[in-house]
mmCIF file of C-alpha atoms and ligand atoms in Angstrom:
data_model
loop_
_atom_site.group_PDB
_atom_site.id
_atom_site.type_symbol
_atom_site.label_atom_id
_atom_site.label_comp_id
_atom_site.label_asym_id
_atom_site.label_seq_id
_atom_site.Cartn_x
_atom_site.Cartn_y
_atom_site.Cartn_z
ATOM 1 C CA MET A 728 -28.518 33.700 -18.145
ATOM 2 C CA SER A 729 -27.147 30.756 -16.495
ATOM 3 C CA HIS A 730 -28.107 29.904 -13.216
ATOM 4 C CA ARG A 731 -26.180 31.500 -10.428
ATOM 5 C CA ILE A 732 -26.275 29.716 -6.638
ATOM 6 C CA ALA A 733 -25.300 31.695 -3.721
ATOM 7 C CA PRO A 734 -25.428 30.263 -0.217
ATOM 8 C CA SER A 735 -26.309 32.428 2.644
ATOM 9 C CA ILE A 736 -23.484 32.733 4.638
ATOM 10 C CA PHE A 737 -26.068 34.145 7.618
ATOM 11 C CA ALA A 738 -26.605 30.224 7.792
ATOM 12 C CA ALA A 739 -23.585 29.314 8.327
ATOM 13 C CA ASP A 740 -21.846 28.032 12.116
ATOM 14 C CA PHE A 741 -20.358 31.602 13.187
ATOM 15 C CA TRP A 742 -17.770 29.503 14.951
ATOM 16 C CA ASP A 743 -15.467 29.093 12.051
ATOM 17 C CA LEU A 744 -16.839 31.649 8.774
ATOM 18 C CA GLY A 745 -13.727 31.157 6.894
ATOM 19 C CA ASN A 746 -14.488 27.529 6.431
ATOM 20 C CA ALA A 747 -18.043 27.820 5.605
ATOM 21 C CA ILE A 748 -16.488 30.200 2.584
ATOM 22 C CA ARG A 749 -14.186 27.667 1.878
ATOM 23 C CA LEU A 750 -16.682 25.075 1.657
ATOM 24 C CA CYS A 751 -18.792 27.293 -0.493
ATOM 25 C CA GLU A 752 -15.273 27.910 -3.111
ATOM 26 C CA LYS A 753 -15.031 23.931 -2.925
ATOM 27 C CA ALA A 754 -18.548 23.110 -3.660
ATOM 28 C CA GLY A 755 -18.382 25.760 -6.924
ATOM 29 C CA VAL A 756 -21.146 28.090 -6.322
ATOM 30 C CA ASP A 757 -21.248 31.641 -8.036
ATOM 31 C CA GLY A 758 -21.398 33.857 -5.484
ATOM 32 C CA ILE A 759 -22.058 34.505 -1.720
ATOM 33 C CA HIS A 760 -25.100 35.705 -0.014
ATOM 34 C CA TYR A 761 -24.848 38.265 2.746
ATOM 35 C CA ASP A 762 -28.086 39.182 4.880
ATOM 36 C CA VAL A 763 -27.720 42.119 6.660
ATOM 37 C CA MET A 764 -30.282 42.520 9.271
ATOM 38 C CA ASP A 765 -30.884 45.692 12.040
ATOM 39 C CA ASN A 766 -33.563 44.713 14.339
ATOM 40 C CA HIS A 767 -35.895 47.274 12.875
ATOM 41 C CA PHE A 768 -36.702 46.040 9.436
ATOM 42 C CA VAL A 769 -36.711 42.334 10.850
ATOM 43 C CA PRO A 770 -36.480 40.937 14.303
ATOM 44 C CA ASN A 771 -32.922 40.007 14.397
ATOM 45 C CA ILE A 772 -29.693 40.858 14.206
ATOM 46 C CA SER A 773 -26.791 39.531 11.536
ATOM 47 C CA PHE A 774 -23.893 41.079 10.778
ATOM 48 C CA GLY A 775 -22.493 44.535 9.208
ATOM 49 C CA PRO A 776 -20.221 46.014 6.899
ATOM 50 C CA LYS A 777 -17.191 45.227 8.907
ATOM 51 C CA THR A 778 -17.780 41.184 8.047
ATOM 52 C CA ILE A 779 -18.541 41.657 4.549
ATOM 53 C CA ALA A 780 -15.211 43.449 3.962
ATOM 54 C CA ASP A 781 -13.795 40.913 5.926
ATOM 55 C CA LEU A 782 -14.985 37.858 4.236
ATOM 56 C CA CYS A 783 -14.724 39.975 0.630
ATOM 57 C CA ALA A 784 -11.221 40.227 1.314
ATOM 58 C CA ARG A 785 -10.306 36.842 1.402
ATOM 59 C CA THR A 786 -12.019 35.065 -1.622
ATOM 60 C CA ARG A 787 -12.830 35.794 -5.311
ATOM 61 C CA LEU A 788 -16.277 34.506 -5.256
ATOM 62 C CA PRO A 789 -18.970 37.930 -5.948
ATOM 63 C CA ALA A 790 -20.712 38.981 -3.200
ATOM 64 C CA ASP A 791 -24.789 40.296 -3.294
ATOM 65 C CA VAL A 792 -25.692 41.716 0.014
ATOM 66 C CA HIS A 793 -29.067 41.794 1.148
ATOM 67 C CA LEU A 794 -30.323 44.584 3.106
ATOM 68 C CA MET A 795 -32.769 44.017 5.582
ATOM 69 C CA ILE A 796 -32.385 47.056 7.510
ATOM 70 C CA ASP A 797 -34.458 50.553 8.389
ATOM 71 C CA LEU A 798 -33.301 52.542 4.848
ATOM 72 C CA GLN A 799 -34.150 55.725 6.772
ATOM 73 C CA ARG A 800 -30.565 55.127 8.819
ATOM 74 C CA GLY A 801 -28.950 55.330 5.339
ATOM 75 C CA ILE A 802 -26.688 52.549 3.375
ATOM 76 C CA ASP A 803 -23.561 54.540 2.756
ATOM 77 C CA ASP A 804 -21.648 52.101 4.758
ATOM 78 C CA TYR A 805 -22.439 49.350 2.538
ATOM 79 C CA LEU A 806 -21.796 51.408 -0.714
ATOM 80 C CA SER A 807 -17.884 50.986 -0.516
ATOM 81 C CA LEU A 808 -17.770 47.324 -0.042
ATOM 82 C CA PRO A 809 -16.634 45.564 -2.837
ATOM 83 C CA VAL A 810 -19.622 43.587 -3.575
ATOM 84 C CA GLU A 811 -21.599 42.478 -6.762
ATOM 85 C CA TYR A 812 -25.020 43.295 -5.902
ATOM 86 C CA ILE A 813 -26.926 45.555 -3.370
ATOM 87 C CA THR A 814 -30.531 44.796 -2.226
ATOM 88 C CA LEU A 815 -32.861 46.609 -0.649
ATOM 89 C CA HIS A 816 -36.506 45.586 0.256
ATOM 90 C CA VAL A 817 -38.855 47.903 -1.589
ATOM 91 C CA GLU A 818 -41.392 47.769 1.519
ATOM 92 C CA SER A 819 -38.444 49.991 3.234
ATOM 93 C CA LEU A 820 -38.258 52.145 0.260
ATOM 94 C CA SER A 821 -39.877 55.541 1.092
ATOM 95 C CA PRO A 822 -40.174 57.563 -2.190
ATOM 96 C CA GLN A 823 -37.762 59.970 -0.770
ATOM 97 C CA ASP A 824 -35.479 57.041 -0.813
ATOM 98 C CA VAL A 825 -36.312 56.427 -4.692
ATOM 99 C CA SER A 826 -32.276 57.740 -5.205
ATOM 100 C CA LEU A 827 -30.702 54.574 -3.507
ATOM 101 C CA LEU A 828 -31.095 53.091 -6.189
ATOM 102 C CA ASP A 829 -28.837 55.256 -8.663
ATOM 103 C CA LYS A 830 -26.620 55.634 -5.966
ATOM 104 C CA ILE A 831 -25.981 51.812 -5.996
ATOM 105 C CA ARG A 832 -25.465 51.907 -9.286
ATOM 106 C CA GLN A 833 -23.270 54.983 -9.455
ATOM 107 C CA ALA A 834 -20.825 53.561 -6.589
ATOM 108 C CA GLY A 835 -20.542 50.714 -9.283
ATOM 109 C CA LYS A 836 -22.567 47.947 -8.249
ATOM 110 C CA LYS A 837 -25.642 46.072 -9.421
ATOM 111 C CA ALA A 838 -29.170 47.528 -7.977
ATOM 112 C CA GLY A 839 -31.826 45.117 -6.650
ATOM 113 C CA LEU A 840 -35.121 45.366 -4.922
ATOM 114 C CA SER A 841 -36.574 42.418 -2.682
ATOM 115 C CA LEU A 842 -40.409 41.807 -2.166
ATOM 116 C CA LYS A 843 -41.594 40.363 1.478
ATOM 117 C CA PRO A 844 -44.278 37.255 0.731
ATOM 118 C CA GLY A 845 -46.624 39.613 1.217
ATOM 119 C CA THR A 846 -45.652 42.219 -1.139
ATOM 120 C CA SER A 847 -47.218 41.998 -4.439
ATOM 121 C CA PRO A 848 -45.092 42.137 -7.436
ATOM 122 C CA GLU A 849 -46.912 45.378 -8.959
ATOM 123 C CA VAL A 850 -45.250 47.908 -6.532
ATOM 124 C CA LEU A 851 -41.755 47.013 -8.494
ATOM 125 C CA LEU A 852 -43.182 48.504 -11.897
ATOM 126 C CA PRO A 853 -41.828 52.326 -11.451
ATOM 127 C CA TYR A 854 -38.320 50.484 -10.711
ATOM 128 C CA LEU A 855 -37.800 48.137 -13.905
ATOM 129 C CA ASP A 856 -35.478 49.859 -15.507
ATOM 130 C CA LYS A 857 -33.414 50.656 -12.692
ATOM 131 C CA LEU A 858 -32.259 47.244 -11.531
ATOM 132 C CA GLU A 859 -30.432 44.261 -12.148
ATOM 133 C CA LEU A 860 -31.772 42.242 -9.788
ATOM 134 C CA ILE A 861 -35.409 41.328 -8.043
ATOM 135 C CA LEU A 862 -35.372 38.780 -5.139
ATOM 136 C CA VAL A 863 -38.526 37.123 -4.457
ATOM 137 C CA MET A 864 -38.914 36.205 -0.486
ATOM 138 C CA THR A 865 -40.060 32.805 -0.429
ATOM 139 C CA VAL A 866 -40.201 33.066 3.691
ATOM 140 C CA GLU A 867 -40.636 36.217 5.687
ATOM 141 C CA PRO A 868 -37.328 37.602 6.356
ATOM 142 C CA GLY A 869 -35.333 37.375 9.418
ATOM 143 C CA PHE A 870 -34.452 33.889 10.099
ATOM 144 C CA SER A 871 -32.776 30.750 8.045
ATOM 145 C CA GLY A 872 -34.280 27.652 8.024
ATOM 146 C CA GLN A 873 -37.795 28.056 7.488
ATOM 147 C CA LYS A 874 -40.088 26.712 5.318
ATOM 148 C CA PHE A 875 -40.489 27.448 2.020
ATOM 149 C CA GLN A 876 -44.143 29.392 0.902
ATOM 150 C CA GLU A 877 -45.082 26.967 -2.172
ATOM 151 C CA ALA A 878 -47.928 29.877 -2.804
ATOM 152 C CA MET A 879 -45.082 31.946 -3.681
ATOM 153 C CA LEU A 880 -44.590 30.196 -6.815
ATOM 154 C CA PRO A 881 -47.239 32.121 -8.994
ATOM 155 C CA LYS A 882 -45.523 35.392 -8.023
ATOM 156 C CA ILE A 883 -42.032 34.187 -9.028
ATOM 157 C CA ARG A 884 -43.689 33.124 -12.625
ATOM 158 C CA GLN A 885 -45.168 36.874 -12.218
ATOM 159 C CA VAL A 886 -42.398 38.743 -11.839
ATOM 160 C CA ARG A 887 -40.339 36.482 -14.493
ATOM 161 C CA ASP A 888 -43.080 37.692 -17.025
ATOM 162 C CA MET A 889 -42.389 41.106 -15.874
ATOM 163 C CA ILE A 890 -39.339 41.270 -16.438
ATOM 164 C CA GLN A 891 -39.672 40.302 -20.080
ATOM 165 C CA ASN A 892 -36.121 40.905 -22.060
ATOM 166 C CA ARG A 893 -34.487 43.393 -19.560
ATOM 167 C CA PRO A 894 -31.146 42.263 -18.190
ATOM 168 C CA ILE A 895 -32.957 41.442 -14.778
ATOM 169 C CA ARG A 896 -31.623 38.434 -12.477
ATOM 170 C CA LEU A 897 -34.528 37.027 -10.670
ATOM 171 C CA GLN A 898 -33.390 35.679 -7.069
ATOM 172 C CA VAL A 899 -35.588 33.568 -4.815
ATOM 173 C CA ASP A 900 -34.641 33.159 -1.063
ATOM 174 C CA GLY A 901 -36.132 31.467 1.600
ATOM 175 C CA GLY A 902 -36.762 27.519 2.519
ATOM 176 C CA VAL A 903 -34.874 26.500 -1.082
ATOM 177 C CA ASN A 904 -33.433 22.845 -0.431
ATOM 178 C CA ARG A 905 -33.407 19.851 -2.436
ATOM 179 C CA GLU A 906 -37.208 19.219 -2.704
ATOM 180 C CA THR A 907 -38.224 22.894 -3.341
ATOM 181 C CA TYR A 908 -35.308 24.208 -5.850
ATOM 182 C CA ARG A 909 -36.622 22.284 -8.802
ATOM 183 C CA GLN A 910 -39.763 24.446 -8.532
ATOM 184 C CA VAL A 911 -38.185 27.673 -7.986
ATOM 185 C CA LEU A 912 -35.980 26.981 -11.290
ATOM 186 C CA GLU A 913 -39.319 25.999 -12.995
ATOM 187 C CA ALA A 914 -41.146 29.039 -11.796
ATOM 188 C CA GLY A 915 -38.363 31.169 -13.554
ATOM 189 C CA ALA A 916 -35.860 32.148 -11.230
ATOM 190 C CA ASP A 917 -32.167 32.206 -12.197
ATOM 191 C CA PHE A 918 -30.308 32.803 -8.945
ATOM 192 C CA LEU A 919 -31.148 30.689 -5.841
ATOM 193 C CA VAL A 920 -29.873 31.953 -2.646
ATOM 194 C CA ILE A 921 -29.573 28.411 -0.264
ATOM 195 C CA GLY A 922 -29.031 28.798 3.132
ATOM 196 C CA SER A 923 -29.451 25.750 5.754
ATOM 197 C CA ALA A 924 -29.876 23.243 3.420
ATOM 198 C CA PHE A 925 -26.725 23.838 1.931
ATOM 199 C CA PHE A 926 -24.277 24.298 5.006
ATOM 200 C CA ALA A 927 -26.135 20.899 6.079
ATOM 201 C CA ASP A 928 -26.103 19.130 2.670
ATOM 202 C CA ARG A 929 -24.025 15.545 2.607
ATOM 203 C CA ASP A 930 -22.458 16.171 -0.685
ATOM 204 C CA PRO A 931 -22.960 20.009 -1.342
ATOM 205 C CA GLU A 932 -20.088 19.844 -4.375
ATOM 206 C CA ALA A 933 -22.545 17.529 -5.930
ATOM 207 C CA TRP A 934 -25.894 19.183 -5.359
ATOM 208 C CA VAL A 935 -24.364 22.530 -6.892
ATOM 209 C CA SER A 936 -23.135 20.620 -9.957
ATOM 210 C CA THR A 937 -26.373 19.443 -10.332
ATOM 211 C CA ILE A 938 -28.635 22.439 -10.183
ATOM 212 C CA HIS A 939 -25.697 24.003 -13.058
ATOM 213 C CA GLN A 940 -26.220 20.954 -15.147
ATOM 214 C CA GLU A 941 -30.169 21.638 -14.791
ATOM 215 C CA GLY A 942 -29.627 24.852 -15.799
ATOM 216 C CA LYS A 943 -28.037 23.760 -18.820
ATOM 217 C CA ALA A 944 -30.816 21.810 -19.948
HETATM 218 C C1 DX5 B 777 -33.725 35.256 5.711
HETATM 219 C C2 DX5 B 777 -32.478 35.507 4.490
HETATM 220 C C3 DX5 B 777 -32.278 34.013 3.880
HETATM 221 C C4 DX5 B 777 -31.823 33.208 4.665
HETATM 222 C C5 DX5 B 777 -32.035 31.510 3.867
HETATM 223 O O1 DX5 B 777 -34.040 36.730 5.691
HETATM 224 O O2 DX5 B 777 -32.679 36.168 3.668
HETATM 225 O O3 DX5 B 777 -31.078 34.299 2.957
HETATM 226 O O4 DX5 B 777 -30.544 33.087 5.429
HETATM 227 O O5 DX5 B 777 -31.830 30.803 4.695
HETATM 228 P P1 DX5 B 777 -32.741 29.232 4.269
HETATM 229 O O6 DX5 B 777 -32.352 28.783 2.791
HETATM 230 O O7 DX5 B 777 -32.597 28.038 5.421
HETATM 231 O O8 DX5 B 777 -34.039 29.640 4.608
HETATM 232 ZN ZN1 ZN B 778 -31.578 36.755 2.311
#
């Protein structure tokens, strides 16, 4: 599978989200990453389904939704969005919520599970056959612009080994920038989320093209 790059729209300037999406399109990225925060699972609030629906209606870029929310409150509002992936946090998934993964797939989306930095990959083992994506967080979820946690590199390798030949994308999110992205790819990630570093970059188009080229090598 070729490498994918999705900017995190949460890291853009909300004054002009349309312009941020146009920048992503011009740069040649593969999708948009939407960080949903509810002030329960993480100590921050971002946006909800309406924002995602409005933006998805104006771009052909595929969407992946990273839900950092209390899953007890349900995810129905997200199931009807025209998005490719919906990713839940395994730490928020109680045993009675496991059916949420089936619900995502029944709604025609791909299902993902995400790990906070302190969560061990073994917790994913029971779910591997229900997943199209695993997201390894390389910062604590909740904020853009944090420092990449190098200590997560062995975990990315471990998840890559765990995936074996299953058709599961390995996404990495948090602190990915021009200095850190190569280590992330070398550790086995094939899907990069880039937030603040993308929107602050002097030439995102050139950077995206470099990452795509390196992915082919
Ligand atoms: C953090 C989010 C990230 C964040 C990435 O909770 O999941 O997607 O926006 O931003 P950077 O790349 O700046 O760490
Ligand atoms: Zn995210």
